[in-house]
Each structure stands twice: as C-alpha cells, then as structure tokens.
C-alpha cells in the first residue's frame, strides 16, 4: 500500500516595525484561515476586528505607531 499524503500544521512568525503610516504588511505565508492568525503590537494581543487578513496581506484599520514592534504568528497547512 502506498503511504497516504499527510498534512502538517506549520507555524510562521513574521515581525515588522511600525512607521506610523503603513497599515499593509505582507506575511511570508498565507494562513489557512484568518482565525489562524495572532497579532501582537508591542506585546499586546490585537482584537480580530482591528485588522483584516486577505491571502498573505495583513491590513490594520489604523497604522501602528512609529517604532512599535509587530509580531504576527500564523498557522498554515502543507504536505509534511
């Protein structure tokens, strides 16, 4: 019997620095669902209604302040 393909859950962490003007950030991988994304700005978890995920684009409703650290943890699914 041939081995069945198995899917693996991958965790990706992207980091950015706010500049006070930019509200669109490109993630390195597209999450499998917008609910599989966790966003922190300067260590504070952001509410889901403060940003939108579309493909691998993260768009904040308001641009993060200059110098703020942005950490985005996203889950994606792939083969092994």
PDB file of C-alpha atoms in Angstrom:
ATOM      1  CA  UNK A   1       0.000   0.000   0.000  1.00  0.00           C
ATOM      2  CA  UNK A   2       1.208   3.488  -0.811  1.00  0.00           C
ATOM      3  CA  UNK A   3       1.610   5.897   2.071  1.00  0.00           C
ATOM      4  CA  UNK A   4      -1.188   8.436   2.307  1.00  0.00           C
ATOM      5  CA  UNK A   5      -0.331  12.108   1.997  1.00  0.00           C
ATOM      6  CA  UNK A   6      -0.402  13.749   5.366  1.00  0.00           C
ATOM      7  CA  UNK A   7      -0.885  17.392   6.071  1.00  0.00           C
ATOM      8  CA  UNK A   8       1.251  19.200   8.587  1.00  0.00           C
ATOM      9  CA  UNK A   9       0.413  22.322  10.545  1.00  0.00           C
ATOM     10  CA  UNK A  10       3.156  24.941  10.216  1.00  0.00           C
ATOM     11  CA  UNK A  11       3.682  27.950  12.477  1.00  0.00           C
ATOM     12  CA  UNK A  12       5.214  31.073  10.960  1.00  0.00           C
ATOM     13  CA  UNK A  13       6.236  34.192  12.859  1.00  0.00           C
ATOM     14  CA  UNK A  14       6.658  37.436  10.912  1.00  0.00           C
ATOM     15  CA  UNK A  15       7.993  40.591  12.545  1.00  0.00           C
ATOM     16  CA  UNK A  16       7.700  44.183  11.423  1.00  0.00           C
ATOM     17  CA  UNK A  17       8.312  47.661  12.833  1.00  0.00           C
ATOM     18  CA  UNK A  18       5.579  50.267  12.552  1.00  0.00           C
ATOM     19  CA  UNK A  19       6.347  53.604  10.910  1.00  0.00           C
ATOM     20  CA  UNK A  20       3.129  55.447  11.754  1.00  0.00           C
ATOM     21  CA  UNK A  21       1.981  55.448   8.110  1.00  0.00           C
ATOM     22  CA  UNK A  22       1.996  51.876   6.780  1.00  0.00           C
ATOM     23  CA  UNK A  23      -1.052  49.736   7.531  1.00  0.00           C
ATOM     24  CA  UNK A  24      -0.473  46.927   4.966  1.00  0.00           C
ATOM     25  CA  UNK A  25       2.077  44.215   5.731  1.00  0.00           C
ATOM     26  CA  UNK A  26       2.875  41.131   3.655  1.00  0.00           C
ATOM     27  CA  UNK A  27       3.134  37.859   5.566  1.00  0.00           C
ATOM     28  CA  UNK A  28       5.698  35.299   4.409  1.00  0.00           C
ATOM     29  CA  UNK A  29       2.961  32.615   4.071  1.00  0.00           C
ATOM     30  CA  UNK A  30      -0.792  32.696   3.685  1.00  0.00           C
ATOM     31  CA  UNK A  31      -2.602  31.336   6.748  1.00  0.00           C
ATOM     32  CA  UNK A  32      -5.245  28.677   6.096  1.00  0.00           C
ATOM     33  CA  UNK A  33      -7.859  30.805   7.864  1.00  0.00           C
ATOM     34  CA  UNK A  34      -7.979  34.369   9.164  1.00  0.00           C
ATOM     35  CA  UNK A  35      -8.768  32.950  12.600  1.00  0.00           C
ATOM     36  CA  UNK A  36      -5.384  31.174  12.495  1.00  0.00           C
ATOM     37  CA  UNK A  37      -3.529  34.479  12.852  1.00  0.00           C
ATOM     38  CA  UNK A  38      -2.442  36.047  16.141  1.00  0.00           C
ATOM     39  CA  UNK A  39      -1.209  39.636  16.055  1.00  0.00           C
ATOM     40  CA  UNK A  40       0.717  41.412  18.805  1.00  0.00           C
ATOM     41  CA  UNK A  41       1.798  45.040  18.737  1.00  0.00           C
ATOM     42  CA  UNK A  42       4.433  45.866  21.347  1.00  0.00           C
ATOM     43  CA  UNK A  43       3.413  42.745  23.261  1.00  0.00           C
ATOM     44  CA  UNK A  44      -0.338  43.490  23.251  1.00  0.00           C
ATOM     45  CA  UNK A  45      -2.630  40.974  21.532  1.00  0.00           C
ATOM     46  CA  UNK A  46      -4.781  42.736  18.932  1.00  0.00           C
ATOM     47  CA  UNK A  47      -8.509  42.186  18.577  1.00  0.00           C
ATOM     48  CA  UNK A  48      -9.530  40.471  15.339  1.00  0.00           C
ATOM     49  CA  UNK A  49     -11.642  43.471  14.300  1.00  0.00           C
ATOM     50  CA  UNK A  50      -8.545  45.729  14.233  1.00  0.00           C
ATOM     51  CA  UNK A  51      -7.110  44.020  11.136  1.00  0.00           C
ATOM     52  CA  UNK A  52      -8.085  42.068   8.022  1.00  0.00           C
ATOM     53  CA  UNK A  53      -6.285  39.081   6.519  1.00  0.00           C
ATOM     54  CA  UNK A  54      -6.583  38.512   2.776  1.00  0.00           C
ATOM     55  CA  UNK A  55      -4.229  35.902   1.312  1.00  0.00           C
ATOM     56  CA  UNK A  56      -0.883  36.826   2.789  1.00  0.00           C
ATOM     57  CA  UNK A  57      -1.781  40.508   3.299  1.00  0.00           C
ATOM     58  CA  UNK A  58      -2.372  41.881   6.789  1.00  0.00           C
ATOM     59  CA  UNK A  59      -4.144  45.243   6.812  1.00  0.00           C
ATOM     60  CA  UNK A  60      -4.643  47.188  10.032  1.00  0.00           C
ATOM     61  CA  UNK A  61      -7.599  49.562  10.381  1.00  0.00           C
ATOM     62  CA  UNK A  62      -5.103  52.080  11.862  1.00  0.00           C
ATOM     63  CA  UNK A  63      -1.381  52.187  11.143  1.00  0.00           C
ATOM     64  CA  UNK A  64       0.786  51.053  14.061  1.00  0.00           C
ATOM     65  CA  UNK A  65       2.798  53.902  15.607  1.00  0.00           C
ATOM     66  CA  UNK A  66       6.395  54.508  14.568  1.00  0.00           C
ATOM     67  CA  UNK A  67       8.770  52.196  16.401  1.00  0.00           C
ATOM     68  CA  UNK A  68       6.132  49.726  17.579  1.00  0.00           C
ATOM     69  CA  UNK A  69       7.109  46.086  17.161  1.00  0.00           C
ATOM     70  CA  UNK A  70       4.581  43.941  15.312  1.00  0.00           C
ATOM     71  CA  UNK A  71       4.669  40.167  15.691  1.00  0.00           C
ATOM     72  CA  UNK A  72       2.338  38.023  13.619  1.00  0.00           C
ATOM     73  CA  UNK A  73       2.016  34.312  14.316  1.00  0.00           C
ATOM     74  CA  UNK A  74       0.114  32.437  11.629  1.00  0.00           C
ATOM     75  CA  UNK A  75      -0.752  28.819  11.041  1.00  0.00           C
ATOM     76  CA  UNK A  76      -0.636  27.243   7.602  1.00  0.00           C
ATOM     77  CA  UNK A  77      -1.202  23.720   6.341  1.00  0.00           C
ATOM     78  CA  UNK A  78       1.105  21.902   3.958  1.00  0.00           C
ATOM     79  CA  UNK A  79       2.382  18.496   2.988  1.00  0.00           C
ATOM     80  CA  UNK A  80       4.927  17.356   5.532  1.00  0.00           C
TER      81      UNK A  80
END
